[in-house]
Structures are given as structure tokens and as C-alpha cells.
Amino acid sequence: MEIVYVYTKKRNEFGRQAIFSDRPPELSIDIRPDSSMRNDYIRKDPVDIAVQYTSDMSEHEVNTERFETEIRGVNHTEGGWPKDINPAEVEQTIRFRKKVEKDEIYMQVIQDLGTKMEHYLKQNNSVDIYEEYFDKTEPLLNDKAPNARTINILRDPSDIKRTVSNISWYPDGANKIAVAYSALEFQKTSDVLSFDSYIWDIENPNKPEMTLKPASPMLCLEYNPKDSHTLAAGCYNGQIAIFDTRKSSQPTDTTPVEISHRDPVHKLIYPSSKTGNDIFSTSTDGQVMWWDIRKLVEPVETLVLEYPGYKPDVTLGGITLEYESTMPTKFMVGTEQGVILSGNRKGKTPQDKLAHAFVGHLGPIYSLQRNPFYPKQFLTVGDWTTKIWSEDAKESPIMWTQYNTTPLTDGCWSPTRPGVFFTTSMSGSLNVWDLCLRQTAPSLAIQVCDESLHSIRVHEQGRLVACGSHSGVVTLLELSGALSVLQPNEKHNINAIFERETKREKILEGRRREMKLKAKQAAASGGGGGG
């Protein structure tokens, strides 16, 4: 058993007693501030601290009894008739109704109910919750001057820099971009030259998100609009390669060399289709091929680019493609001879498939695109100028820009504004044309880099523009609202401009044909008199 001793002592028996008294304050020490030490201190900014004064509560969940609903049908039968009236007899019901309507009580009841019904109708219609208060007011114009700013720069990570030959935006958002790289000068090709192309996250310019490894350098690369994980690429050796980003960096399928293009594939397009499995491509070998990406063993159809009306027995080399979204069978091909061929895939003969040719450029056509708002009008970029054509005016363009001091390399329409288009040049400048603002000079000229630009692609929302340079640098630009937001009455104004210029060209075409006919008749009559 443990014995514990406890000693206790009162408080007043130990320690000195505290005695308090009132007395004036006394200064114990006075330390004056030292100005030389002021530079060693940093002034503390005010700090806000949030304090939760409510008591902490725990979270509880309970399961309540579920209320189940059921839809049932209702059988309606006509009733309320007296026993001596048969509802199936029309004459009896009509006589009974007339008898009731003549009754004074009936009239009084109807008047009372009518007053109440009118009251409730007026009550419900007193406030129109769907009323549009500002339907007649004009929206405010964006009075800021057109401008753009650089938001990011993506550089080719390979040791030997290559040209950005094509750009494709990710179809499910503006966060990714696929870039095809290739050496366009065959003199620069070597065994150490990389064939890789890349998919970039535009927020991370330091490292590509994914590397695509084809068997030959890519000249064109397009996302599948129906499947954002699938890409189709046209290669330098003429093959078509299909990539699936969910599987690997290697192509999932490639066309055999013996049935592929014999020259580099400069352009391929996914036309509008329900499945997204159709593509068609063109090359400088003078062929347009249609493919089914599910079976790349052989092309679905092949068309040779020969147009007798231009030069008989001459095959034209394809550079760029375009199709009409409302009728995917209608296509257009821009050639390296400066000729635009317009055709229809459903034509029964080669003459029907290539129905017309537009001759208007002195060299290769690097860009060909229909206006997204008015498909009859299309844009071409080649040599030193940009031209706008109409399918209704067959002989000459309806509008064109002045000749640039340096050759143009690419161009495209704005997807959000029908009167805005972009062009790039060998001098490294990006010109933005706004037909609503002026038609004789670009609305905005940006010196993107000190080297030539070779490709441009605008995102479908019209805000972001990607430009690719000769040394593999992709510059991402963000446009202001003045260049990307649809302006009031812009569609009507641009349509009026296109119709006016088309009408003018038709008049001039008729006048030219009339003058040619008169000259031919004069030459025939003069020759007959001399004989």
C-alpha cells in the first residue's frame, strides 16, 4: 500500500503581497528613432484576414421516400344531357341547346362567367414577359481601331528548322493546334532532317503536347471535324496517312505507295459528310483523289486535271482545294499554272466533271477558299495579288487588290465576318482587309516576323489567328472585336457589294464578247473582199 503525504499552505503565507496604489506615469527609458536604420525596414502593407463568426455545422444527408409518378390515360365520355335526350342524335342536341340558350338564368350565368374570364385574361396579359424592349435600337458600333496582339509563339523543337507548311485548329476548342513541318527546298533535305510534326497546347509553348511521326515529311494536316482524335496528313512522298491521337504517334493507316500520288500532297480536305470518313486530296502530279479513311487500299475515285478549253493535252498540277458545304460534290482546284478549275464529282464525263476554268493568276495559286457566308464568291491568293471571284461572272474576278511589293503566300476568309479576309507575304507581314471599312488598302498590316510567312489559319470563332513562318515559328495573334465581331448590317452591305460588282463584270463581259464578234465579222468581210 502506497502512502501519500499532501502538504497544504495558505496563499497569504508565501510570496510578497501585491499592493496597488495610484501614481502619475513615469518615463523609464526613451529610445529615439535612428534615421539610418529606416532603409533596413520594409513597410508592411495592410493585410485582410477573413474570420468566420458562425459556428461550425456538420453536414447530414437523409433518404426521403420517393414519390413515383405514373402516366395514365383518361376515357372521356360526353355527359350532362337529360335522360330523354340522346347525345348521338344531332337534331335533339341542337333543339336542347337552343332551349337552354333562351333561358334567362343561362344568360345571367354566361355574363357572370364572362366578366370573371375577362378579368383573368387581362390579368395574364397585363405584363408581357417576352417583350423585347430594345428591338428597334441600333447596337453600338465597335469604335476601336482594328488591332491585334501576340499571345504566344511556338517554335520548331528540331535542330534543323523547317517551314510551317500547314496549320489545323483543334475542332473542339481553341486550346490545341496541329502544325505540319517540312523542308520545302529539296536542296536542304538530308539524312538528319526530322520528319516529325507536332500537336501543341497553345498555353504551353515550351514543349509539344504530342509528336506525330510519319514516314515522310507532312505538307498538309487536317483534323477530322467529326472526330477530334483523328487527323489526316498529306506527305512529301505522295502518301496519305491517318493518325489517331488516342493510340500512338505512328500512323494507324497509310495509303500504299504504288496507288498514291506521285508528287507531294499539297492539300487535303474533309468534305461535309455524315460519317466524316471521306477525304479528297490533290498534288502537283495532276490528280485529285477521293478516299475512304476506313479503307485506304485504293482511292474511291481519281480525276486527272486536264481542261481542253485551257490547253489541250496539258495536265495541270493541283496546289489547293475547296468545296461547297451545301453541295460537297462541287469542288474547285487551284493549280500551279494559275488556273482555277471548277467541277462536279457527279459528272458523267471528264468534261462534265471539270466544267469551267477561271484564269487569273500568273503563278501558283496558294490559297482558294469560298466565302463562308456567300459560297458563290471565292477568294484566290497567288503571285502578288488577291482576287475575289463570283461563279456568275465566268471570265474575270469581280474584285482584286493592288499588286503587293512582295509575293503573297497564303490567305483566307474570316469565319465570323463576311467582309474580312487575311493575306500573308514573303516579307513576313500579315494584312487584314475589311471591305466594310475600305477596299483599296488593308485595314491592318502587322509585321509578324522578319522572314517569310507561308501559312495562316483562323479559328472558327474568328478571334485567334495562327501564322507559320519559314523557320518553323508559329505566331498566335488575338484580333480585336473590330475585326472579329459581326458588324450591324454587314451581311446586307457585303452582299450588295458582291452583287453590284458581279453585275458590273457581266456587263463588261457582254461588251467584250460583242467587240470580239464585231472584230471577227470585220475580219471575215475584209478577207472576202480581197479574194
Short mmCIF file of C-alpha atoms in Angstrom, two decimals:
data_model
loop_
_atom_site.label_atom_id
_atom_site.label_comp_id
_atom_site.label_asym_id
_atom_site.label_seq_id
_atom_site.Cartn_x
_atom_site.Cartn_y
_atom_site.Cartn_z
CA MET A 1 0.00 0.00 0.00
CA GLU A 2 1.43 3.37 -1.07
CA ILE A 3 1.31 6.21 1.47
CA VAL A 4 0.88 9.72 0.05
CA TYR A 5 1.54 12.87 2.07
CA VAL A 6 -0.16 16.10 1.00
CA TYR A 7 1.18 19.42 2.34
CA THR A 8 -1.08 22.45 2.15
CA LYS A 9 -0.26 26.12 2.69
CA LYS A 10 -2.39 29.20 2.52
CA ARG A 11 -1.82 31.85 -0.17
CA ASN A 12 -1.02 34.64 2.25
CA GLU A 13 1.74 32.55 3.79
CA PHE A 14 4.08 32.58 0.77
CA GLY A 15 5.15 35.33 -1.74
CA ARG A 16 5.10 39.07 -1.29
CA GLN A 17 1.75 40.73 -1.03
CA ALA A 18 0.76 42.84 -4.04
CA ILE A 19 -0.04 46.41 -3.01
CA PHE A 20 -1.60 48.66 -5.66
CA SER A 21 -1.70 52.46 -5.50
CA ASP A 22 -2.47 55.42 -7.82
CA ARG A 23 0.50 57.46 -9.08
CA PRO A 24 1.35 59.54 -12.14
CA PRO A 25 3.15 57.88 -15.13
CA GLU A 26 6.92 57.70 -15.08
CA LEU A 27 9.24 57.55 -18.08
CA SER A 28 11.59 54.62 -17.68
CA ILE A 29 13.53 54.90 -20.97
CA ASP A 30 13.30 56.94 -24.17
CA ILE A 31 14.75 55.45 -27.39
CA ARG A 32 14.78 57.97 -30.25
CA PRO A 33 14.34 56.71 -33.89
CA ASP A 34 17.53 56.19 -35.87
CA SER A 35 17.06 57.53 -39.41
CA SER A 36 19.97 55.45 -40.71
CA MET A 37 18.07 52.24 -39.92
CA ARG A 38 14.97 53.25 -41.85
CA ASN A 39 16.27 51.76 -45.10
CA ASP A 40 16.60 48.34 -43.44
CA TYR A 41 12.87 48.05 -42.86
CA ILE A 42 10.09 47.28 -45.32
CA ARG A 43 6.73 48.85 -44.78
CA LYS A 44 4.04 46.24 -44.26
CA ASP A 45 1.01 46.59 -46.48
CA PRO A 46 -2.44 46.20 -44.92
CA VAL A 47 -3.49 42.59 -44.66
CA ASP A 48 -7.10 41.48 -44.72
CA ILE A 49 -7.94 38.39 -42.70
CA ALA A 50 -11.33 36.78 -43.14
CA VAL A 51 -12.87 35.42 -39.94
CA GLN A 52 -15.84 33.10 -39.87
CA TYR A 53 -18.03 34.02 -36.93
CA THR A 54 -20.69 31.39 -37.50
CA SER A 55 -20.50 28.15 -35.65
CA ASP A 56 -19.29 25.06 -37.46
CA MET A 57 -22.09 22.81 -38.56
CA SER A 58 -21.84 19.24 -39.68
CA GLU A 59 -23.41 18.05 -42.95
CA HIS A 60 -26.14 15.44 -42.83
CA GLU A 61 -27.97 13.57 -45.51
CA VAL A 62 -31.23 11.65 -45.27
CA ASN A 63 -33.11 9.50 -47.70
CA THR A 64 -36.72 10.55 -48.10
CA GLU A 65 -39.45 8.41 -49.51
CA ARG A 66 -39.51 8.63 -53.29
CA PHE A 67 -42.68 9.79 -54.94
CA GLU A 68 -43.36 7.77 -58.05
CA THR A 69 -45.47 9.19 -60.84
CA GLU A 70 -47.38 7.30 -63.47
CA ILE A 71 -48.97 8.45 -66.71
CA ARG A 72 -52.46 7.12 -67.28
CA GLY A 73 -54.97 7.71 -69.98
CA VAL A 74 -58.43 9.14 -69.37
CA ASN A 75 -61.52 8.00 -71.20
CA HIS A 76 -63.79 10.96 -71.87
CA THR A 77 -67.47 10.46 -72.42
CA GLU A 78 -69.99 13.14 -73.12
CA GLY A 79 -72.46 13.66 -70.29
CA GLY A 80 -74.79 16.14 -68.63
CA TRP A 81 -77.67 15.53 -71.01
CA PRO A 82 -81.17 14.83 -69.69
CA LYS A 83 -82.41 11.27 -69.83
CA ASP A 84 -84.83 11.98 -72.61
CA ILE A 85 -82.07 13.42 -74.87
CA ASN A 86 -79.92 11.04 -76.88
CA PRO A 87 -76.43 12.68 -77.38
CA ALA A 88 -75.94 10.67 -80.56
CA GLU A 89 -78.91 12.41 -82.21
CA VAL A 90 -77.73 15.71 -83.63
CA GLU A 91 -81.22 17.23 -84.02
CA GLN A 92 -82.17 16.53 -80.39
CA THR A 93 -78.98 18.12 -79.05
CA ILE A 94 -79.43 21.21 -81.26
CA ARG A 95 -83.05 21.72 -80.07
CA PHE A 96 -81.98 21.30 -76.44
CA ARG A 97 -79.14 23.84 -76.83
CA LYS A 98 -81.50 26.42 -78.35
CA LYS A 99 -83.95 25.88 -75.50
CA VAL A 100 -81.24 26.36 -72.85
CA GLU A 101 -79.79 29.46 -74.55
CA LYS A 102 -83.18 31.17 -74.41
CA ASP A 103 -83.38 30.70 -70.66
CA GLU A 104 -82.76 33.91 -68.62
CA ILE A 105 -80.73 32.06 -65.97
CA TYR A 106 -78.39 30.76 -68.68
CA MET A 107 -77.77 34.27 -70.00
CA GLN A 108 -77.07 35.58 -66.50
CA VAL A 109 -74.62 32.76 -65.75
CA ILE A 110 -72.78 33.35 -69.04
CA GLN A 111 -72.47 37.07 -68.32
CA ASP A 112 -71.08 36.42 -64.84
CA LEU A 113 -68.58 33.87 -66.13
CA GLY A 114 -67.61 36.18 -69.00
CA THR A 115 -66.79 39.01 -66.59
CA LYS A 116 -64.57 36.76 -64.50
CA MET A 117 -62.86 35.28 -67.57
CA GLU A 118 -62.18 38.75 -68.98
CA HIS A 119 -60.65 39.77 -65.67
CA TYR A 120 -58.27 36.80 -65.64
CA LEU A 121 -57.30 37.31 -69.29
CA LYS A 122 -56.48 40.95 -68.68
CA GLN A 123 -54.54 39.99 -65.59
CA ASN A 124 -52.41 37.49 -67.51
CA ASN A 125 -51.83 39.82 -70.44
CA SER A 126 -51.05 42.93 -68.41
CA VAL A 127 -47.27 42.15 -68.43
CA ASP A 128 -45.56 40.62 -71.44
CA ILE A 129 -42.58 38.76 -70.01
CA TYR A 130 -41.28 38.12 -73.55
CA GLU A 131 -41.41 41.73 -74.64
CA GLU A 132 -38.29 42.92 -76.46
CA TYR A 133 -37.53 46.40 -75.16
CA PHE A 134 -34.54 47.18 -77.39
CA ASP A 135 -35.57 45.65 -80.72
CA LYS A 136 -35.61 48.99 -82.54
CA THR A 137 -32.36 50.33 -81.17
CA GLU A 138 -29.15 50.07 -83.15
CA PRO A 139 -26.33 48.15 -81.44
CA LEU A 140 -23.29 50.13 -80.55
CA LEU A 141 -20.56 50.01 -83.14
CA ASN A 142 -17.12 48.93 -82.10
CA ASP A 143 -15.41 52.27 -82.50
CA LYS A 144 -11.98 50.97 -81.53
CA ALA A 145 -9.40 50.89 -84.28
CA PRO A 146 -8.60 47.43 -85.71
CA ASN A 147 -5.65 45.90 -83.88
CA ALA A 148 -4.13 42.58 -82.86
CA ARG A 149 -1.76 41.38 -80.18
CA THR A 150 0.62 38.42 -79.99
CA ILE A 151 -0.44 35.93 -77.32
CA ASN A 152 2.10 33.13 -77.88
CA ILE A 153 4.91 31.83 -80.10
CA LEU A 154 5.51 28.14 -80.89
CA ARG A 155 8.94 27.19 -82.25
CA ASP A 156 10.04 24.10 -84.10
CA PRO A 157 11.89 21.97 -81.48
CA SER A 158 14.05 20.15 -84.06
CA ASP A 159 17.69 21.15 -84.53
CA ILE A 160 17.31 21.91 -88.23
CA LYS A 161 14.46 24.39 -88.56
CA ARG A 162 11.78 23.58 -91.12
CA THR A 163 8.97 25.55 -92.73
CA VAL A 164 5.45 25.53 -91.29
CA SER A 165 3.62 24.11 -94.30
CA ASN A 166 0.13 23.77 -92.80
CA ILE A 167 -1.86 24.54 -89.63
CA SER A 168 -5.08 22.95 -88.33
CA TRP A 169 -7.07 24.04 -85.26
CA TYR A 170 -8.49 21.51 -82.80
CA PRO A 171 -12.23 21.21 -83.66
CA ASP A 172 -13.47 21.05 -80.04
CA GLY A 173 -11.93 24.28 -78.78
CA ALA A 174 -9.18 26.82 -79.25
CA ASN A 175 -6.73 25.17 -76.87
CA LYS A 176 -4.82 22.95 -79.32
CA ILE A 177 -3.30 23.32 -82.74
CA ALA A 178 -1.71 20.79 -85.12
CA VAL A 179 1.25 22.01 -87.15
CA ALA A 180 2.86 20.28 -90.14
CA TYR A 181 6.58 20.92 -90.72
CA SER A 182 8.55 20.17 -93.87
CA ALA A 183 11.58 21.45 -95.80
CA LEU A 184 10.10 22.95 -98.95
CA GLU A 185 13.52 23.28 -100.62
CA PHE A 186 14.71 19.85 -101.69
CA GLN A 187 18.32 21.12 -101.52
CA LYS A 188 18.00 21.23 -97.70
CA THR A 189 16.90 17.62 -97.35
CA SER A 190 19.39 15.42 -95.53
CA ASP A 191 19.54 12.21 -93.55
CA VAL A 192 19.41 14.07 -90.23
CA LEU A 193 16.35 16.12 -91.15
CA SER A 194 13.44 15.34 -88.81
CA PHE A 195 10.11 14.15 -90.27
CA ASP A 196 8.16 14.89 -87.09
CA SER A 197 5.17 17.21 -86.84
CA TYR A 198 3.53 18.27 -83.61
CA ILE A 199 0.31 18.98 -81.76
CA TRP A 200 0.68 21.99 -79.45
CA ASP A 201 -1.19 23.21 -76.43
CA ILE A 202 -1.27 26.96 -77.07
CA GLU A 203 -0.86 27.65 -73.34
CA ASN A 204 2.40 25.66 -73.21
CA PRO A 205 4.83 26.85 -75.89
CA ASN A 206 7.86 25.14 -74.35
CA LYS A 207 7.07 21.57 -75.35
CA PRO A 208 4.67 19.97 -77.85
CA GLU A 209 1.78 18.02 -76.39
CA MET A 210 2.20 15.19 -78.90
CA THR A 211 4.60 14.23 -81.69
CA LEU A 212 3.36 12.80 -84.97
CA LYS A 213 5.88 10.54 -86.70
CA PRO A 214 5.07 9.98 -90.39
CA ALA A 215 7.23 8.04 -92.83
CA SER A 216 7.72 11.20 -94.90
CA PRO A 217 7.51 14.93 -94.06
CA MET A 218 3.98 16.35 -93.92
CA LEU A 219 2.90 19.12 -96.27
CA CYS A 220 -0.70 19.30 -95.06
CA LEU A 221 -2.50 18.19 -91.92
CA GLU A 222 -6.22 18.35 -91.10
CA TYR A 223 -8.33 17.44 -88.06
CA ASN A 224 -11.41 15.33 -88.71
CA PRO A 225 -14.37 17.65 -87.93
CA LYS A 226 -16.47 14.64 -86.83
CA ASP A 227 -13.75 13.05 -84.66
CA SER A 228 -11.33 15.34 -82.86
CA HIS A 229 -8.92 12.46 -82.17
CA THR A 230 -8.32 11.69 -85.85
CA LEU A 231 -6.07 13.57 -88.26
CA ALA A 232 -5.30 13.09 -91.94
CA ALA A 233 -1.93 14.11 -93.38
CA GLY A 234 -0.59 14.51 -96.89
CA CYS A 235 3.08 13.59 -97.16
CA TYR A 236 6.01 14.61 -99.31
CA ASN A 237 6.20 11.18 -100.96
CA GLY A 238 2.55 11.35 -102.09
CA GLN A 239 1.05 9.12 -99.40
CA ILE A 240 -2.00 9.85 -97.21
CA ALA A 241 -1.55 8.98 -93.52
CA ILE A 242 -4.23 8.73 -90.81
CA PHE A 243 -3.36 9.39 -87.16
CA ASP A 244 -5.35 8.56 -84.02
CA THR A 245 -4.07 10.54 -81.02
CA ARG A 246 -5.60 8.03 -78.60
CA LYS A 247 -3.43 5.18 -79.90
CA SER A 248 0.10 6.28 -80.75
CA SER A 249 2.28 8.78 -82.56
CA GLN A 250 2.61 6.44 -85.53
CA PRO A 251 0.06 6.44 -88.37
CA THR A 252 -2.78 3.99 -87.89
CA ASP A 253 -3.17 3.58 -91.65
CA THR A 254 -1.32 4.75 -94.77
CA THR A 255 -2.08 4.54 -98.47
CA PRO A 256 0.18 2.19 -100.47
CA VAL A 257 2.92 3.97 -102.38
CA GLU A 258 2.03 2.40 -105.72
CA ILE A 259 -1.53 3.84 -105.75
CA SER A 260 -0.76 7.15 -104.00
CA HIS A 261 0.10 10.48 -105.56
CA ARG A 262 3.38 10.63 -107.49
CA ASP A 263 4.21 14.13 -106.20
CA PRO A 264 3.89 15.79 -102.77
CA VAL A 265 0.33 16.12 -101.49
CA HIS A 266 -0.20 19.87 -101.18
CA LYS A 267 -3.79 19.84 -99.93
CA LEU A 268 -6.41 17.50 -98.50
CA ILE A 269 -9.89 18.30 -97.21
CA TYR A 270 -12.66 16.61 -95.23
CA PRO A 271 -15.85 17.44 -97.17
CA SER A 272 -19.19 17.64 -95.39
CA SER A 273 -20.44 14.12 -94.71
CA LYS A 274 -22.45 12.32 -92.05
CA THR A 275 -19.68 9.93 -91.04
CA GLY A 276 -16.58 12.08 -91.56
CA ASN A 277 -14.81 9.21 -93.32
CA ASP A 278 -14.39 10.90 -96.71
CA ILE A 279 -11.38 12.97 -97.76
CA PHE A 280 -10.05 14.15 -101.08
CA SER A 281 -6.54 15.27 -101.94
CA THR A 282 -4.61 16.89 -104.76
CA SER A 283 -0.99 17.00 -105.84
CA THR A 284 1.22 18.54 -108.47
CA ASP A 285 1.09 15.20 -110.29
CA GLY A 286 -2.18 16.49 -111.79
CA GLN A 287 -4.62 14.25 -109.94
CA VAL A 288 -7.47 14.67 -107.46
CA MET A 289 -8.22 11.54 -105.44
CA TRP A 290 -11.17 10.73 -103.20
CA TRP A 291 -10.53 8.34 -100.29
CA ASP A 292 -12.43 6.47 -97.61
CA ILE A 293 -10.26 6.56 -94.48
CA ARG A 294 -11.69 3.23 -93.32
CA LYS A 295 -10.18 1.53 -96.38
CA LEU A 296 -7.08 3.18 -97.81
CA VAL A 297 -6.19 0.25 -100.04
CA GLU A 298 -7.19 2.22 -103.13
CA PRO A 299 -8.83 5.57 -103.91
CA VAL A 300 -12.59 5.67 -104.30
CA GLU A 301 -12.22 7.86 -107.38
CA THR A 302 -9.41 9.53 -109.35
CA LEU A 303 -9.68 12.57 -111.61
CA VAL A 304 -6.93 13.86 -113.90
CA LEU A 305 -6.73 17.66 -114.10
CA GLU A 306 -6.96 18.14 -117.83
CA TYR A 307 -9.07 21.00 -119.20
CA PRO A 308 -9.13 21.13 -123.03
CA GLY A 309 -10.52 24.67 -123.02
CA TYR A 310 -7.30 25.95 -121.41
CA LYS A 311 -4.54 23.95 -123.11
CA PRO A 312 -5.24 20.62 -124.82
CA ASP A 313 -3.26 17.59 -123.61
CA VAL A 314 -1.75 19.56 -120.70
CA THR A 315 -2.12 18.20 -117.17
CA LEU A 316 -2.42 20.93 -114.53
CA GLY A 317 -0.74 20.47 -111.14
CA GLY A 318 -3.02 20.83 -108.11
CA ILE A 319 -1.94 23.07 -105.23
CA THR A 320 -5.09 23.76 -103.22
CA LEU A 321 -8.68 22.50 -102.93
CA GLU A 322 -12.09 23.83 -101.96
CA TYR A 323 -15.65 22.51 -101.92
CA GLU A 324 -19.12 23.94 -101.37
CA SER A 325 -20.53 22.96 -97.97
CA THR A 326 -24.13 22.94 -99.26
CA MET A 327 -23.14 20.60 -102.12
CA PRO A 328 -19.96 18.66 -101.30
CA THR A 329 -19.87 17.14 -104.79
CA LYS A 330 -18.97 20.57 -106.21
CA PHE A 331 -15.26 21.19 -105.84
CA MET A 332 -12.60 23.61 -107.03
CA VAL A 333 -8.88 23.12 -107.60
CA GLY A 334 -6.23 25.84 -107.65
CA THR A 335 -3.31 24.86 -109.88
CA GLU A 336 0.34 25.80 -110.15
CA GLN A 337 -0.37 27.27 -113.62
CA GLY A 338 -2.61 29.98 -112.10
CA VAL A 339 -5.88 28.38 -113.27
CA ILE A 340 -8.87 27.62 -111.02
CA LEU A 341 -10.81 24.54 -112.15
CA SER A 342 -14.46 24.24 -111.13
CA GLY A 343 -16.09 20.83 -111.33
CA ASN A 344 -18.74 18.44 -110.09
CA ARG A 345 -17.93 14.97 -108.92
CA LYS A 346 -21.27 13.64 -110.18
CA GLY A 347 -20.41 14.49 -113.79
CA LYS A 348 -20.62 11.52 -116.11
CA THR A 349 -17.76 12.53 -118.42
CA PRO A 350 -14.41 14.24 -117.72
CA GLN A 351 -15.79 17.34 -119.46
CA ASP A 352 -18.74 17.41 -117.05
CA LYS A 353 -16.52 16.84 -114.01
CA LEU A 354 -14.33 19.84 -114.93
CA ALA A 355 -16.93 22.21 -116.33
CA HIS A 356 -15.15 25.56 -116.21
CA ALA A 357 -11.78 27.22 -115.68
CA PHE A 358 -11.05 30.65 -114.21
CA VAL A 359 -7.76 32.10 -115.49
CA GLY A 360 -6.45 34.95 -113.42
CA HIS A 361 -3.01 34.46 -111.79
CA LEU A 362 0.49 34.50 -113.20
CA GLY A 363 1.81 31.74 -110.95
CA PRO A 364 0.69 29.05 -108.48
CA ILE A 365 -2.50 29.63 -106.51
CA TYR A 366 -1.53 29.15 -102.88
CA SER A 367 -4.98 29.70 -101.38
CA LEU A 368 -8.51 29.04 -102.60
CA GLN A 369 -11.50 29.44 -100.29
CA ARG A 370 -15.20 30.13 -100.63
CA ASN A 371 -16.79 32.88 -98.58
CA PRO A 372 -18.42 31.14 -95.57
CA PHE A 373 -21.48 33.41 -95.85
CA TYR A 374 -21.80 33.62 -99.66
CA PRO A 375 -20.48 30.38 -101.24
CA LYS A 376 -20.80 31.74 -104.78
CA GLN A 377 -17.96 34.15 -104.07
CA PHE A 378 -14.47 32.70 -103.52
CA LEU A 379 -11.02 34.06 -102.77
CA THR A 380 -7.75 33.23 -104.52
CA VAL A 381 -4.23 34.22 -103.49
CA GLY A 382 -1.32 33.96 -105.89
CA ASP A 383 1.65 35.86 -107.38
CA TRP A 384 1.39 39.43 -105.96
CA THR A 385 -2.36 39.90 -105.62
CA THR A 386 -5.59 38.63 -104.10
CA LYS A 387 -8.74 38.22 -106.19
CA ILE A 388 -12.40 37.70 -105.37
CA TRP A 389 -14.42 35.76 -107.94
CA SER A 390 -18.08 35.01 -108.49
CA GLU A 391 -19.43 31.86 -110.13
CA ASP A 392 -21.87 34.07 -112.07
CA ALA A 393 -19.02 36.01 -113.73
CA LYS A 394 -17.02 33.40 -115.62
CA GLU A 395 -14.30 35.42 -117.33
CA SER A 396 -12.74 37.73 -114.74
CA PRO A 397 -12.72 38.46 -110.99
CA ILE A 398 -15.22 40.91 -109.55
CA MET A 399 -12.71 42.46 -107.10
CA TRP A 400 -8.95 42.38 -106.61
CA THR A 401 -6.27 44.05 -104.52
CA GLN A 402 -3.41 46.13 -105.78
CA TYR A 403 -0.17 44.31 -106.55
CA ASN A 404 1.91 43.81 -103.43
CA THR A 405 5.62 44.65 -103.36
CA THR A 406 6.46 41.07 -102.33
CA PRO A 407 4.82 37.78 -103.41
CA LEU A 408 1.83 36.56 -101.40
CA THR A 409 1.95 33.09 -99.85
CA ASP A 410 -1.44 32.32 -98.28
CA GLY A 411 -4.81 33.78 -97.39
CA CYS A 412 -8.27 33.00 -96.00
CA TRP A 413 -11.66 34.49 -95.14
CA SER A 414 -12.77 35.37 -91.63
CA PRO A 415 -15.27 32.73 -90.40
CA THR A 416 -17.29 35.34 -88.46
CA ARG A 417 -17.27 38.37 -90.77
CA PRO A 418 -18.18 38.09 -94.48
CA GLY A 419 -16.21 41.18 -95.47
CA VAL A 420 -12.87 40.39 -93.79
CA PHE A 421 -10.03 38.32 -95.26
CA PHE A 422 -6.33 37.81 -94.46
CA THR A 423 -3.20 37.52 -96.59
CA THR A 424 0.43 36.67 -95.77
CA SER A 425 3.51 37.61 -97.77
CA MET A 426 7.17 36.78 -98.24
CA SER A 427 8.10 39.93 -96.30
CA GLY A 428 6.65 38.47 -93.08
CA SER A 429 3.63 40.78 -92.91
CA LEU A 430 0.00 39.90 -92.25
CA ASN A 431 -2.56 42.10 -93.99
CA VAL A 432 -6.15 42.21 -92.78
CA TRP A 433 -8.67 43.55 -95.29
CA ASP A 434 -12.07 44.85 -94.20
CA LEU A 435 -14.31 45.56 -97.20
CA CYS A 436 -16.77 47.43 -94.98
CA LEU A 437 -14.06 49.89 -93.96
CA ARG A 438 -12.15 50.36 -97.21
CA GLN A 439 -11.43 48.40 -100.37
CA THR A 440 -8.24 50.00 -101.65
CA ALA A 441 -5.88 49.21 -98.76
CA PRO A 442 -5.71 46.76 -95.84
CA SER A 443 -7.35 47.88 -92.61
CA LEU A 444 -4.47 46.46 -90.57
CA ALA A 445 -0.92 45.50 -91.53
CA ILE A 446 1.15 43.58 -88.97
CA GLN A 447 4.83 42.77 -89.32
CA VAL A 448 4.71 39.34 -87.71
CA CYS A 449 8.38 38.44 -88.28
CA ASP A 450 11.41 39.35 -90.35
CA GLU A 451 11.16 36.26 -92.55
CA SER A 452 8.56 34.99 -94.95
CA LEU A 453 5.19 33.66 -93.74
CA HIS A 454 3.98 30.52 -95.51
CA SER A 455 0.69 29.56 -93.87
CA ILE A 456 -2.23 31.08 -91.99
CA ARG A 457 -5.28 29.61 -90.27
CA VAL A 458 -8.08 31.42 -88.42
CA HIS A 459 -10.01 29.72 -85.63
CA GLU A 460 -13.71 29.16 -86.29
CA GLN A 461 -14.65 31.80 -83.69
CA GLY A 462 -12.71 34.41 -85.67
CA ARG A 463 -10.70 35.70 -82.73
CA LEU A 464 -7.42 33.77 -82.96
CA VAL A 465 -5.09 33.70 -85.97
CA ALA A 466 -2.10 31.37 -86.38
CA CYS A 467 0.70 32.28 -88.81
CA GLY A 468 3.54 29.91 -89.74
CA SER A 469 6.94 31.17 -90.88
CA HIS A 470 9.82 29.84 -92.97
CA SER A 471 11.91 28.84 -89.94
CA GLY A 472 9.16 26.89 -88.17
CA VAL A 473 7.78 29.61 -85.89
CA VAL A 474 4.01 29.72 -85.34
CA THR A 475 2.80 33.10 -84.08
CA LEU A 476 -0.61 33.22 -82.39
CA LEU A 477 -2.43 36.53 -82.67
CA GLU A 478 -5.63 37.70 -81.00
CA LEU A 479 -7.74 40.11 -83.04
CA SER A 480 -9.77 42.95 -81.61
CA GLY A 481 -13.55 42.98 -81.74
CA ALA A 482 -13.47 45.39 -84.67
CA LEU A 483 -12.08 42.56 -86.85
CA SER A 484 -13.82 39.53 -85.35
CA VAL A 485 -17.34 40.63 -84.31
CA LEU A 486 -20.06 40.84 -86.95
CA GLN A 487 -20.95 44.49 -87.57
CA PRO A 488 -24.55 45.78 -87.93
CA ASN A 489 -25.94 45.34 -91.45
CA GLU A 490 -22.61 43.86 -92.58
CA LYS A 491 -24.19 40.88 -94.34
CA HIS A 492 -26.53 43.13 -96.30
CA ASN A 493 -23.78 45.58 -97.22
CA ILE A 494 -21.30 42.92 -98.34
CA ASN A 495 -23.97 41.12 -100.34
CA ALA A 496 -24.83 44.42 -102.05
CA ILE A 497 -21.14 44.96 -102.89
CA PHE A 498 -20.79 41.46 -104.36
CA GLU A 499 -23.99 41.78 -106.40
CA ARG A 500 -23.01 45.21 -107.71
CA GLU A 501 -19.54 44.08 -108.78
CA THR A 502 -20.89 40.87 -110.32
CA LYS A 503 -23.42 42.85 -112.34
CA ARG A 504 -20.69 45.21 -113.50
CA GLU A 505 -18.47 42.32 -114.63
CA LYS A 506 -21.36 40.73 -116.52
CA ILE A 507 -21.90 43.99 -118.42
CA LEU A 508 -18.20 44.18 -119.25
CA GLU A 509 -18.13 40.54 -120.33
CA GLY A 510 -21.06 41.15 -122.67
CA ARG A 511 -19.32 44.19 -124.09
CA ARG A 512 -16.10 42.23 -124.68
CA ARG A 513 -17.96 39.43 -126.45
CA GLU A 514 -19.72 41.99 -128.62
CA MET A 515 -16.43 43.64 -129.58
CA LYS A 516 -14.84 40.26 -130.41
CA LEU A 517 -17.80 39.32 -132.59
CA LYS A 518 -17.61 42.64 -134.48
CA ALA A 519 -13.87 42.23 -134.99
CA LYS A 520 -14.37 38.69 -136.28
CA GLN A 521 -17.10 39.84 -138.68
CA ALA A 522 -14.94 42.73 -139.90
CA ALA A 523 -12.01 40.37 -140.50
CA ALA A 524 -14.26 37.93 -142.39
CA SER A 525 -15.77 40.64 -144.60
CA GLY A 526 -12.34 42.16 -145.31
CA GLY A 527 -10.85 38.82 -146.26
CA GLY A 528 -13.75 38.06 -148.63
CA GLY A 529 -13.39 41.38 -150.45
CA GLY A 530 -9.65 40.90 -151.00
CA GLY A 531 -10.17 37.49 -152.60
#
